[in-house]
Amino acid sequence: MADDKVRGAVIGCGFFAQNHLHAWNDIADVRLVAVCDKDAAKAKAAAETFRVPAWYDNAEEMFASQKLDFVDIATTMPTHRALVELAARHRVPTIVQKPFAPTWDDCVAMVGACNAAGVPLMVHENFRFQAPLMAVRRVLEAGEIGTPYFGRVSFRTGYDIIAGQPYLAREEKFIILDLGIHVLDMARVYFGEAETVYAQTQQIRPNIVAEDMATMMLRHRSGATSIVDCSYSSQISPEPFPQTLVHIEGTRGSVQLHLGYRMSVLSDGVTREEMVDSPLLSWTSQPWHTAQESVLNTQRHWIECLRTGRAPQTSGADNLRTYALVDAAYRSAAERRAVAPLA
Ligand code: NAD
Ligand code: 89V
């Protein structure tokens, strides 16, 4: 790296990238040197708001004229492969938003391109970095509930997600790929790899193309069973968005993440409770603050990995395993049987 600051650029300055831009500004050893959006007005606005010295409406031009230590791709899924492969050709380490890509082949190609170029690749899989979900992970890793044998990881809401992300209404694969991918990733974190997935999907909301509810049952290699369910069309009071609720039972007790970010742990007959909400930052607000703060945690992890040469927790290769669960869930729903995830 040229000096003690890590020089980065963001491609895609739309809805969710605003969180990325705030978070990069909060990481002291990062200097954003460029932003890019094919919509020049968005690129220019991001450069002005976040005091970034250069903006582009063409990613090729940006790579040709900037010396970058990393690039952060925050565009929507159909553009990821071309942009990741472009970054790989310029040998620039890359972090890219979820979902990784529309197809398995695209995901494998991106991992291959970055491996061949010798540059790290991380998927911005931020649920792993949410404070409440990390608190549950710490309970499991400390052995407080013994060996987990059953779990439920659940994200259900009626929040109008399509108002902020209108492209989702047109997706031919909707909630499992957009949101299930986060929750399936947490099932991997809590229970390890799965050997089979059984899924049922439903479309409740009109005026969308694909499923907005999914219920999945996983058999993990450890022997544990998990239920992963997600919905964008639930009428619930109080409205939980964007909270993930967790219930895990193990040989010594259980851990639950309840509505309102209250975690209860039963360990060897003794119960304790803890509030595990994310802190509010100057640029975060309810109800999005948990997701927003996780962006900062995710990006900090990426920079620490760049500095130390460690593989990111959610490297491209790791994310292939989560993507394989998404793929298996769609195949299972179509074929009405349990299926094994791709290797
Ligand atoms: P958006 O449409 O608001 O923004 C995408 C931006 O990328 C647009 O401004 C568009 O002009 C730009 N763009 C597209 N192709 C480009 C290209 N080739 N070069 C330069 N710019 C290009 O989308 P969004 O809602 O911000 O979603 C972006 C990504 O973030 C999606 O993959 C979405 O799933 C993800 N997302 C993640 C979370 C999370 O919690 N991790 C939450 C919301 C969205
Ligand atoms: O786009 C997303 O990742 C959404 C959410 C906002 C809930 O994180 O699923």
Tab-separated table of C-alpha atoms and ligand atoms in Angstrom, residues 11-17 20 36-39 42 57 59 74-77 79-80 83 97-99 124 126-127 164-165 167-168 178 182 288 291 294-295, ligand 1:
chain	number	residue	atom	x	y	z
A	11	ILE	CA	-18.728	1.467	-7.490
A	12	GLY	CA	-22.489	1.999	-7.271
A	13	CYS	CA	-23.700	5.005	-5.279
A	14	GLY	CA	-27.368	4.071	-4.917
A	15	PHE	CA	-29.673	3.296	-1.998
A	16	PHE	CA	-27.596	0.959	0.172
A	17	ALA	CA	-24.189	2.357	-0.824
A	20	HIS	CA	-20.995	1.973	2.779
A	36	CYS	CA	-18.235	5.634	-9.575
A	37	ASP	CA	-21.827	5.266	-10.733
A	38	LYS	CA	-23.029	4.884	-14.297
A	39	ASP	CA	-25.506	7.611	-13.311
A	42	LYS	CA	-25.258	9.956	-8.286
A	57	ASP	CA	-19.490	7.340	-14.544
A	59	ALA	CA	-15.661	1.869	-14.029
A	74	ALA	CA	-22.280	-1.905	-4.236
A	75	THR	CA	-24.246	-2.263	-7.454
A	76	THR	CA	-27.104	-4.740	-7.916
A	77	MET	CA	-26.434	-8.417	-8.588
A	79	THR	CA	-23.561	-6.290	-12.732
A	80	HIS	CA	-21.345	-8.016	-10.155
A	83	LEU	CA	-17.243	-5.573	-12.365
A	97	GLN	CA	-22.412	-6.781	-2.061
A	98	LYS	CA	-24.698	-9.794	-1.671
A	99	PRO	CA	-26.329	-11.557	-3.430
A	124	HIS	CA	-20.487	-8.133	1.894
A	126	ASN	CA	-23.302	-8.353	6.726
A	127	PHE	CA	-25.716	-10.408	8.868
A	164	GLY	CA	-36.629	1.317	-1.302
A	165	GLN	CA	-35.492	-1.435	-3.691
A	167	TYR	CA	-35.918	-3.823	-8.736
A	168	LEU	CA	-36.857	-6.622	-6.293
A	178	ASP	CA	-32.296	-11.523	-1.504
A	182	HIS	CA	-28.445	-13.872	4.893
A	288	TRP	CA	-32.241	0.237	10.095
A	291	ALA	CA	-28.140	-3.374	9.504
A	294	SER	CA	-23.162	-4.157	10.567
A	295	VAL	CA	-21.949	-2.456	7.375
B	1	NAD	P1	-29.550	0.749	-6.286
B	1	NAD	O1	-30.191	0.430	-7.594
B	1	NAD	O2	-30.175	1.778	-5.413
B	1	NAD	O3	-28.034	1.187	-6.526
B	1	NAD	C1	-27.195	0.545	-7.433
B	1	NAD	C2	-26.396	1.633	-8.140
B	1	NAD	O4	-25.426	1.002	-8.966
B	1	NAD	C3	-27.234	2.535	-9.052
B	1	NAD	O5	-27.034	3.884	-8.670
B	1	NAD	C4	-26.731	2.238	-10.448
B	1	NAD	O6	-26.751	3.376	-11.302
B	1	NAD	C5	-25.298	1.773	-10.163
B	1	NAD	N1	-24.730	0.900	-11.194
B	1	NAD	C6	-25.301	-0.176	-11.797
B	1	NAD	N2	-24.458	-0.727	-12.686
B	1	NAD	C7	-23.305	0.001	-12.642
B	1	NAD	C8	-22.074	-0.091	-13.319
B	1	NAD	N3	-21.833	-1.050	-14.222
B	1	NAD	N4	-21.123	0.822	-13.026
B	1	NAD	C9	-21.359	1.791	-12.126
B	1	NAD	N5	-22.532	1.930	-11.459
B	1	NAD	C10	-23.486	1.044	-11.705
B	1	NAD	O7	-29.405	-0.658	-5.535
B	1	NAD	P2	-29.332	-0.905	-3.955
B	1	NAD	O8	-30.698	-1.095	-3.416
B	1	NAD	O9	-28.419	0.083	-3.318
B	1	NAD	O10	-28.666	-2.365	-3.938
B	1	NAD	C11	-27.315	-2.565	-4.252
B	1	NAD	C12	-26.877	-3.913	-3.694
B	1	NAD	O11	-26.939	-3.846	-2.290
B	1	NAD	C13	-27.780	-5.085	-4.095
B	1	NAD	O12	-26.979	-6.197	-4.418
B	1	NAD	C14	-28.632	-5.348	-2.854
B	1	NAD	O13	-29.040	-6.699	-2.703
B	1	NAD	C15	-27.646	-4.965	-1.787
B	1	NAD	N6	-28.279	-4.606	-0.514
B	1	NAD	C16	-27.737	-5.168	0.586
B	1	NAD	C17	-28.282	-4.907	1.827
B	1	NAD	C18	-27.664	-5.570	3.009
B	1	NAD	O14	-28.178	-5.479	4.114
B	1	NAD	N7	-26.535	-6.247	2.830
B	1	NAD	C19	-29.390	-4.064	1.966
B	1	NAD	C20	-29.894	-3.477	0.811
B	1	NAD	C21	-29.315	-3.747	-0.437
